[in-house]
Coordinates of C-alpha atoms in Angstrom, one line a residue:
M1 CA 32.6 -8.5 103.7
M2 CA 31.1 -10.6 106.6
K3 CA 27.9 -12.5 105.9
T4 CA 26.1 -10.5 108.6
A5 CA 27.1 -7.2 106.9
E6 CA 25.9 -8.5 103.5
E7 CA 22.6 -9.5 104.9
F8 CA 22.2 -6.2 106.6
L9 CA 22.8 -4.3 103.3
E10 CA 20.4 -6.6 101.5
K11 CA 17.6 -6.2 104.1
S12 CA 18.2 -2.4 104.3
D13 CA 17.9 -2.1 100.6
E14 CA 14.6 -4.0 100.7
K15 CA 13.1 -2.2 103.7
A16 CA 14.1 1.3 102.7
F17 CA 11.9 1.1 99.7
D18 CA 9.0 -0.8 101.3
L19 CA 6.5 2.0 101.4
P20 CA 3.7 0.3 103.5
H21 CA 6.4 -0.5 106.1
R22 CA 7.6 3.1 106.2
K23 CA 4.0 4.3 106.4
T24 CA 3.3 2.2 109.5
I25 CA 6.5 3.1 111.2
N26 CA 6.2 6.8 110.5
Y27 CA 2.6 6.7 111.8
N28 CA 3.5 4.9 115.0
I29 CA 6.6 7.0 115.7
G30 CA 4.6 10.2 114.9
K31 CA 2.2 9.2 117.7
Y32 CA 5.2 8.6 120.0
N33 CA 6.7 12.0 119.2
T34 CA 3.5 13.8 120.1
A35 CA 3.2 11.9 123.4
V36 CA 6.9 12.3 124.4
E37 CA 6.8 16.1 123.7
R38 CA 3.9 16.4 126.1
G39 CA 5.6 14.1 128.7
L40 CA 9.0 16.0 128.6
S41 CA 7.2 19.3 129.1
K42 CA 6.3 18.2 132.6
F43 CA 10.0 18.4 133.7
E44 CA 10.9 21.7 135.4
N45 CA 14.5 21.3 134.2
L46 CA 14.9 18.4 131.9
E47 CA 18.6 19.1 131.1
S48 CA 19.5 19.1 134.8
S49 CA 17.7 15.7 135.3
K50 CA 19.5 14.2 132.4
K51 CA 22.9 15.4 133.7
K52 CA 22.2 14.0 137.1
A53 CA 21.2 10.6 135.6
H54 CA 24.4 10.6 133.6
V55 CA 26.5 11.3 136.7
I56 CA 24.8 8.5 138.7
K57 CA 25.3 6.0 135.9
W58 CA 28.9 7.1 135.5
R59 CA 29.4 6.5 139.3
V60 CA 27.9 3.1 139.0
M61 CA 30.1 2.0 136.1
E62 CA 33.2 3.2 137.8
N63 CA 32.3 1.3 140.9
L64 CA 30.5 -1.8 139.5
D65 CA 32.6 -4.1 141.6
K66 CA 31.2 -2.5 144.8
F67 CA 27.5 -2.0 143.8
L68 CA 26.9 -5.5 142.5
P69 CA 28.1 -7.3 145.6
E70 CA 26.1 -4.9 147.7
F71 CA 23.0 -5.8 145.7
E72 CA 23.8 -9.5 146.1
S73 CA 24.3 -9.3 149.8
N74 CA 21.1 -7.4 150.4
F75 CA 19.0 -9.6 148.1
Q76 CA 20.2 -12.8 149.7
R77 CA 19.5 -11.4 153.2
R78 CA 15.8 -11.7 152.3
G79 CA 16.0 -15.2 151.0
G80 CA 16.7 -14.5 147.3
K81 CA 19.4 -16.3 145.3
V82 CA 21.8 -14.6 143.0
I83 CA 23.4 -16.4 140.0
W84 CA 26.3 -14.9 138.0
A85 CA 26.2 -15.8 134.3
N86 CA 29.2 -15.1 132.1
D87 CA 27.5 -15.7 128.9
A88 CA 24.2 -16.7 127.3
E89 CA 24.9 -20.4 127.5
E90 CA 25.6 -20.2 131.3
A91 CA 22.4 -18.3 131.8
Q92 CA 20.4 -20.8 129.8
Q93 CA 21.8 -23.8 131.7
E94 CA 21.2 -22.1 135.1
I95 CA 17.6 -21.4 134.2
L96 CA 17.1 -25.0 133.0
K97 CA 18.5 -26.3 136.2
I98 CA 16.0 -24.3 138.3
I99 CA 13.1 -25.3 136.1
K100 CA 14.0 -29.0 136.3
R101 CA 14.7 -28.9 140.0
N102 CA 11.1 -27.7 140.4
N103 CA 9.6 -30.1 137.9
G104 CA 8.5 -27.2 135.7
K105 CA 6.8 -27.7 132.4
T106 CA 5.4 -24.3 131.7
V107 CA 6.9 -20.8 131.8
I108 CA 5.1 -17.4 131.7
K109 CA 7.3 -14.5 130.7
S110 CA 7.0 -10.8 131.1
K111 CA 8.8 -8.5 128.6
S112 CA 12.5 -8.8 128.8
M113 CA 15.2 -7.8 126.4
T114 CA 17.8 -9.9 128.3
T115 CA 15.9 -13.1 127.7
E116 CA 15.7 -12.2 124.0
E117 CA 19.4 -11.6 124.1
I118 CA 20.0 -15.2 125.4
H119 CA 17.4 -16.6 123.0
L120 CA 15.6 -18.2 126.0
N121 CA 12.3 -19.1 124.3
D122 CA 14.0 -21.2 121.6
F123 CA 16.3 -22.8 124.2
L124 CA 13.3 -23.8 126.4
E125 CA 11.3 -25.1 123.5
S126 CA 14.3 -27.3 122.5
N127 CA 14.1 -28.7 126.0
Q128 CA 10.3 -29.4 125.8
I129 CA 9.3 -26.5 128.1
E130 CA 6.5 -24.3 127.0
S131 CA 7.5 -20.6 127.3
L132 CA 4.8 -18.0 126.6
E133 CA 5.2 -14.2 126.4
S134 CA 2.6 -12.3 128.3
D135 CA 3.3 -8.7 127.1
L136 CA 0.8 -8.1 124.3
G137 CA 3.4 -6.9 121.8
E138 CA 5.7 -9.7 122.6
Y139 CA 2.9 -12.2 122.4
I140 CA 2.0 -10.9 119.0
V141 CA 5.5 -11.3 117.6
Q142 CA 5.8 -14.7 119.3
L143 CA 2.7 -15.8 117.4
L144 CA 4.3 -14.6 114.2
G145 CA 7.6 -16.4 115.0
Q146 CA 9.4 -13.1 114.9
A147 CA 11.9 -11.3 117.2
P148 CA 10.8 -8.0 118.8
Y149 CA 11.0 -5.1 116.3
H150 CA 11.7 -2.4 118.9
I151 CA 13.1 -2.2 122.5
V152 CA 9.9 -0.8 124.0
T153 CA 7.2 -1.6 121.4
P154 CA 7.9 -5.1 120.0
A155 CA 5.1 -5.0 117.4
M156 CA 5.6 -1.4 116.2
H157 CA 5.9 -2.6 112.6
L158 CA 2.4 -4.0 112.5
S159 CA -0.8 -2.1 111.8
A160 CA -4.1 -2.7 113.7
A161 CA -5.5 -4.5 110.6
E162 CA -2.5 -6.9 110.4
I163 CA -2.9 -7.8 114.1
A164 CA -6.6 -8.3 113.6
Q165 CA -5.8 -10.6 110.6
L166 CA -3.3 -12.6 112.8
F167 CA -5.9 -13.1 115.6
H168 CA -8.5 -14.1 113.0
D169 CA -6.2 -16.7 111.6
K170 CA -5.0 -18.0 115.0
F171 CA -8.1 -17.7 117.1
G172 CA -11.1 -17.1 114.8
T173 CA -11.8 -13.6 116.0
P174 CA -13.7 -11.3 113.6
I175 CA -11.5 -10.0 110.8
D176 CA -12.6 -6.4 111.6
A177 CA -12.0 -6.8 115.4
T178 CA -11.1 -3.5 117.1
P179 CA -8.0 -3.1 119.3
P180 CA -10.0 -3.2 122.5
Q181 CA -11.6 -6.5 121.3
L182 CA -8.2 -7.9 120.4
V183 CA -6.8 -7.0 123.9
Q184 CA -9.8 -8.7 125.5
K185 CA -9.2 -11.8 123.5
A186 CA -5.5 -11.8 124.6
R187 CA -6.6 -11.5 128.2
E188 CA -8.9 -14.5 127.9
L189 CA -6.1 -16.5 126.4
L190 CA -3.4 -15.6 128.9
R191 CA -5.4 -15.5 132.2
D192 CA -5.2 -19.2 132.8
K193 CA -1.5 -19.3 131.8
Y194 CA -0.7 -17.0 134.8
L195 CA -2.6 -19.3 137.2
N196 CA -1.1 -22.5 135.9
A197 CA 2.5 -21.7 135.0
D198 CA 5.2 -23.4 137.0
I199 CA 7.8 -20.7 136.5
G200 CA 7.6 -17.0 136.0
I201 CA 10.5 -15.2 134.2
S202 CA 11.1 -11.5 134.0
G203 CA 13.8 -9.0 133.3
G204 CA 14.4 -6.0 135.4
N205 CA 14.6 -2.3 134.6
F206 CA 16.8 -1.5 137.6
L207 CA 18.7 -3.3 140.3
I208 CA 18.7 -1.4 143.5
A209 CA 22.0 -1.8 145.5
D210 CA 21.1 -0.5 148.9
T211 CA 17.9 -2.6 149.3
G212 CA 18.7 -5.6 147.2
S213 CA 15.6 -5.1 145.0
I214 CA 14.7 -5.2 141.4
A215 CA 12.4 -2.6 139.9
I216 CA 10.1 -3.5 137.0
T217 CA 8.1 -0.9 135.1
E218 CA 5.3 -1.8 132.7
N219 CA 1.9 -0.7 131.3
E220 CA -0.1 -3.9 131.2
G221 CA 0.2 -5.6 134.7
N222 CA 1.4 -8.8 133.1
A223 CA 4.8 -8.5 134.8
R224 CA 3.1 -8.4 138.2
L225 CA 1.0 -11.5 137.3
S226 CA 4.1 -13.3 135.9
T227 CA 6.2 -12.7 139.0
T228 CA 3.4 -13.3 141.6
F229 CA 1.4 -16.4 140.7
P230 CA 4.1 -18.9 139.8
K231 CA 5.9 -20.5 142.8
V232 CA 9.3 -19.7 141.3
H233 CA 10.3 -16.3 139.8
I234 CA 13.6 -15.9 137.8
A235 CA 14.7 -12.4 136.9
V236 CA 17.4 -12.2 134.2
V237 CA 19.1 -8.7 134.4
G238 CA 22.2 -7.3 132.8
I239 CA 24.9 -6.2 135.3
E240 CA 24.7 -2.6 134.0
K241 CA 21.2 -2.1 135.3
I242 CA 22.4 -1.4 138.9
I243 CA 21.6 2.0 140.6
P244 CA 22.9 2.9 144.0
S245 CA 19.7 3.7 146.0
M246 CA 16.0 3.4 146.1
S247 CA 15.8 7.1 146.1
D248 CA 17.3 7.1 142.6
L249 CA 14.1 5.7 141.2
D250 CA 12.6 9.2 141.8
L251 CA 14.7 10.3 138.9
F252 CA 15.0 7.2 136.7
W253 CA 11.4 6.1 136.6
P254 CA 10.1 9.5 135.2
L255 CA 13.0 9.7 132.8
L256 CA 12.3 6.2 131.5
A257 CA 8.5 6.7 131.2
S258 CA 8.7 10.1 129.6
H259 CA 11.3 9.1 127.0
G260 CA 9.9 5.6 126.4
T261 CA 6.1 6.3 126.0
G262 CA 5.6 10.0 126.9
Q263 CA 3.9 9.1 130.3
N264 CA 4.7 10.8 133.6
L265 CA 5.1 7.3 135.0
T266 CA 4.2 4.0 133.6
V267 CA 1.0 2.4 134.9
Y268 CA 2.6 -0.4 137.0
N269 CA 5.9 0.1 138.9
T270 CA 6.9 -2.8 141.0
I271 CA 9.7 -3.3 143.5
L272 CA 10.6 -6.9 144.4
S273 CA 13.0 -7.7 147.2
G274 CA 13.0 -11.5 147.3
P275 CA 10.6 -14.4 147.7
R276 CA 7.4 -14.3 149.7
Q277 CA 8.2 -13.6 153.4
P278 CA 6.4 -15.4 156.3
N279 CA 4.1 -12.4 157.0
E280 CA 3.2 -11.9 153.3
T281 CA 0.2 -13.3 151.4
D282 CA 1.5 -13.5 147.9
G283 CA 4.6 -13.8 145.8
P284 CA 6.8 -16.7 144.8
E285 CA 8.2 -19.3 147.1
E286 CA 11.6 -19.0 145.4
M287 CA 13.2 -16.0 143.7
Y288 CA 16.4 -15.9 141.6
V289 CA 18.2 -13.0 140.0
I290 CA 20.6 -14.0 137.2
L291 CA 23.2 -11.3 136.7
L292 CA 24.1 -11.4 133.1
D293 CA 27.5 -10.4 131.7
N294 CA 27.4 -11.7 128.1
G295 CA 30.0 -9.3 126.8
R296 CA 29.2 -6.3 129.0
T297 CA 32.6 -6.4 130.7
N298 CA 34.2 -6.2 127.3
L299 CA 32.5 -2.9 126.8
L300 CA 33.2 -1.9 130.4
A301 CA 36.9 -2.3 129.6
Q302 CA 36.7 0.3 126.9
K303 CA 37.1 3.5 128.8
D304 CA 36.0 5.7 125.8
Q305 CA 32.9 3.7 125.1
R306 CA 31.7 2.3 128.4
Q307 CA 29.1 4.9 128.6
G308 CA 27.1 2.7 126.2
L309 CA 26.3 0.8 129.4
Y310 CA 24.5 3.8 130.9
C311 CA 21.5 3.0 128.6
I312 CA 18.1 2.5 130.4
R313 CA 16.4 1.0 127.3
C314 CA 13.9 3.7 126.8
G315 CA 14.1 3.4 123.0
A316 CA 14.2 7.2 122.4
C317 CA 17.3 7.0 120.1
L318 CA 15.5 4.4 117.9
N319 CA 12.5 6.7 117.4
A320 CA 14.8 9.6 116.6
C321 CA 17.1 7.9 114.2
P322 CA 16.5 8.5 110.4
V323 CA 18.2 5.2 109.6
Y324 CA 16.1 3.1 112.0
K325 CA 12.9 4.8 110.7
N326 CA 13.8 3.8 107.1
I327 CA 15.2 0.3 107.5
G328 CA 13.4 -1.0 110.6
G329 CA 14.3 -3.0 113.7
H330 CA 14.5 -6.5 112.2
T331 CA 17.1 -5.4 109.6
Y332 CA 19.8 -5.1 112.3
N333 CA 19.5 -8.8 113.1
T334 CA 20.5 -8.1 116.7
T335 CA 18.6 -8.0 120.0
Y336 CA 19.4 -4.3 120.4
S337 CA 18.7 -2.3 117.3
G338 CA 19.0 1.3 116.4
P339 CA 21.8 3.7 117.4
I340 CA 22.4 2.2 120.9
G341 CA 22.4 -1.3 119.5
S342 CA 24.9 -0.2 116.9
V343 CA 27.1 1.1 119.8
I344 CA 27.0 -1.9 122.1
T345 CA 26.5 -4.9 119.8
P346 CA 30.0 -4.9 118.3
H347 CA 31.4 -5.2 121.9
L348 CA 28.8 -7.7 123.1
K349 CA 29.0 -10.0 120.0
G350 CA 32.3 -9.2 118.3
M351 CA 33.6 -6.2 116.4
E352 CA 34.6 -8.2 113.3
E353 CA 31.1 -9.5 112.7
F354 CA 29.1 -6.4 113.7
K355 CA 31.3 -3.4 113.0
H356 CA 29.1 -2.6 110.0
L357 CA 26.4 -1.4 112.4
S358 CA 28.5 1.5 113.5
Y359 CA 28.4 2.7 109.9
A360 CA 24.6 2.6 109.8
S361 CA 24.3 6.1 110.9
S362 CA 24.1 9.6 109.4
L363 CA 25.9 11.0 112.5
C364 CA 23.2 13.7 112.7
G365 CA 23.5 13.5 116.5
K366 CA 19.7 13.3 117.2
C367 CA 20.3 10.1 119.1
S368 CA 22.6 11.8 121.6
E369 CA 20.2 14.8 121.8
V370 CA 17.2 12.7 122.9
C371 CA 19.1 10.3 125.3
P372 CA 17.8 10.6 128.9
V373 CA 21.2 9.8 130.4
K374 CA 23.2 11.9 127.9
I375 CA 25.2 9.1 126.2
D376 CA 27.2 10.6 123.3
I377 CA 25.9 7.9 121.0
H378 CA 27.1 9.4 117.7
K379 CA 30.6 9.8 119.2
M380 CA 30.5 6.2 120.4
L381 CA 29.7 5.1 116.8
L382 CA 32.8 7.0 115.5
L383 CA 35.0 5.4 118.2
N384 CA 33.8 2.0 117.1
R385 CA 34.8 2.8 113.6
R386 CA 38.2 4.0 114.9
D387 CA 38.7 0.7 116.8
A388 CA 37.6 -1.4 113.8
A389 CA 40.3 0.4 111.7
A390 CA 43.0 0.3 114.4
T391 CA 42.5 -3.5 114.8
H392 CA 42.4 -4.1 111.1
E393 CA 38.8 -5.4 111.2
N394 CA 37.9 -3.7 107.9
G395 CA 39.6 -6.0 105.5
K396 CA 42.5 -5.4 103.1
V397 CA 40.5 -4.0 100.2
E398 CA 38.7 -1.5 102.5
E399 CA 42.0 -0.5 104.2
I400 CA 43.8 0.1 100.9
G401 CA 40.8 2.1 99.5
W402 CA 40.7 4.4 102.6
G403 CA 44.5 4.7 102.5
I404 CA 44.4 6.0 98.9
F405 CA 41.5 8.3 99.7
N406 CA 43.3 9.7 102.7
R407 CA 46.4 10.4 100.8
M408 CA 44.6 12.0 97.9
M409 CA 42.5 14.2 100.2
Q410 CA 45.5 15.6 102.0
K411 CA 47.2 17.0 98.9
R412 CA 45.6 19.0 96.2
K413 CA 48.0 17.7 93.5
W414 CA 46.9 14.1 94.2
M415 CA 43.2 15.1 94.0
D416 CA 43.8 16.7 90.6
F417 CA 46.2 14.1 89.3
F418 CA 43.3 12.2 87.5
G419 CA 40.9 14.0 85.3
G420 CA 37.1 14.0 85.3
K421 CA 36.8 11.2 82.7
F422 CA 38.8 8.8 84.8
K423 CA 36.9 9.7 88.0
N424 CA 33.6 9.2 86.3
F425 CA 34.8 5.8 85.0
M426 CA 35.8 4.8 88.6
L427 CA 32.4 5.9 89.9
K428 CA 30.4 4.0 87.3
T429 CA 32.6 0.9 87.7
F430 CA 33.0 0.5 91.4
F431 CA 30.2 2.6 93.0
K432 CA 27.1 2.3 90.7
K433 CA 25.8 -0.9 92.4
G434 CA 26.1 0.6 95.9
W435 CA 25.1 4.2 95.2
G436 CA 23.5 4.4 91.8
K437 CA 20.9 1.7 92.0
Y438 CA 18.1 4.1 92.8
R439 CA 19.9 7.4 92.1
E440 CA 21.6 9.2 89.3
M441 CA 25.4 9.0 89.7
P442 CA 27.1 12.3 90.1
K443 CA 29.1 13.5 87.1
V444 CA 32.5 14.9 87.9
A445 CA 33.6 17.9 85.8
D446 CA 36.4 17.3 83.3
K447 CA 38.6 19.7 85.1
S448 CA 38.9 20.3 88.8
F449 CA 37.8 23.6 90.4
A450 CA 41.5 24.4 91.1
K451 CA 42.4 24.0 87.5
Q452 CA 39.4 26.0 86.3
W453 CA 40.3 28.8 88.7
E454 CA 43.9 28.8 87.5
E455 CA 42.8 29.0 83.9
L456 CA 40.3 31.8 84.8
K457 CA 43.1 33.8 86.5
K458 CA 45.4 33.3 83.6
N459 CA 42.8 34.4 81.1
K460 CA 42.2 37.6 83.0
E461 CA 45.9 38.3 83.2
D462 CA 46.2 37.9 79.5

């Protein structure tokens, strides 16, 4: 078993029985469920909207080689610069070049999963560049030295009391400070950072091909400040975020908001089409968009699974998943956790090391049911398992075990070849550690049902 898989099992075992953690997560997800139910009720025909979004994303992925150059051409026409990055290292180095060229020392960031994916904060810190998160949730986990817990709500695993304790320890705020007081303190701490930062870095929720724009959606206004005040703005965006037209936002913005937070629309929706123009009063002097691959074309090459790239990062599948709700986001040890993370991570980071994530599912199908772009997530998990087996990524012991199981299940005589005593011995010897640590092991009857049925019929005949 790979080390990452062993760590995953150990952390899962720990978190699944951490009752305070489960209480916090269930409380926060419960609030989310109430809000989302209200938000989705505003759609006249939700199913039709989801089907339309699915078709648009299908069209994009089948024609990515046309839409990305179209975006690049239109963005450059307004003075923006596009950089193509094959992997995380290339993206890091390109960002560092831009910062050094502008003598930058400080970076202010808005929420971005792609910058988490390339571990940008750690990289910049190693190059003596201060990088500060401006999203409140991201700021909180940065203070704790943690990765985001959730795609949309990075600090979902923390209670208000724990955040108050953190601010008390770091900034001397009252131990019983209320959420509004904590938000006010964060504003005071961050306000000067926006004004003085040399570089602003963001992600992008959508890339708009026909106008060469990036669309950013948020609830705090920090992204607007991070992309407006600094003289240089760098947007790091995955190549799958492209949509054909500005008019498509009419569909995707409400879908993202309603499934992500239960809102009709998020509070701040911004469209950026390049650096400040001669007739404009604000905005950066230079604007770059880094188009990040980092394994996405590996997934694109998988015809059966490429719909994993349709994801708009709403987080709905995480909130619906019984596994995620029990083991939490940090357990996955990946940028993208939950069901969608389990689908895409083995392709982005390697099937051999991360195939175990595709088994971290009950296959209940709830993730597919709630997806706003109708990704068959649970089917994608099964296809990942298929690929792991087909390419012999499962290891010899596992392959032999499944081979024996498969043969025995196909023929009744093989299932009944061993009696109940032997089967109970095998369960206690090989499965007690993995299954019976917190549960009573099942007891197999001494005789199989088939044999008992035969004996019953024989007795009746006699």
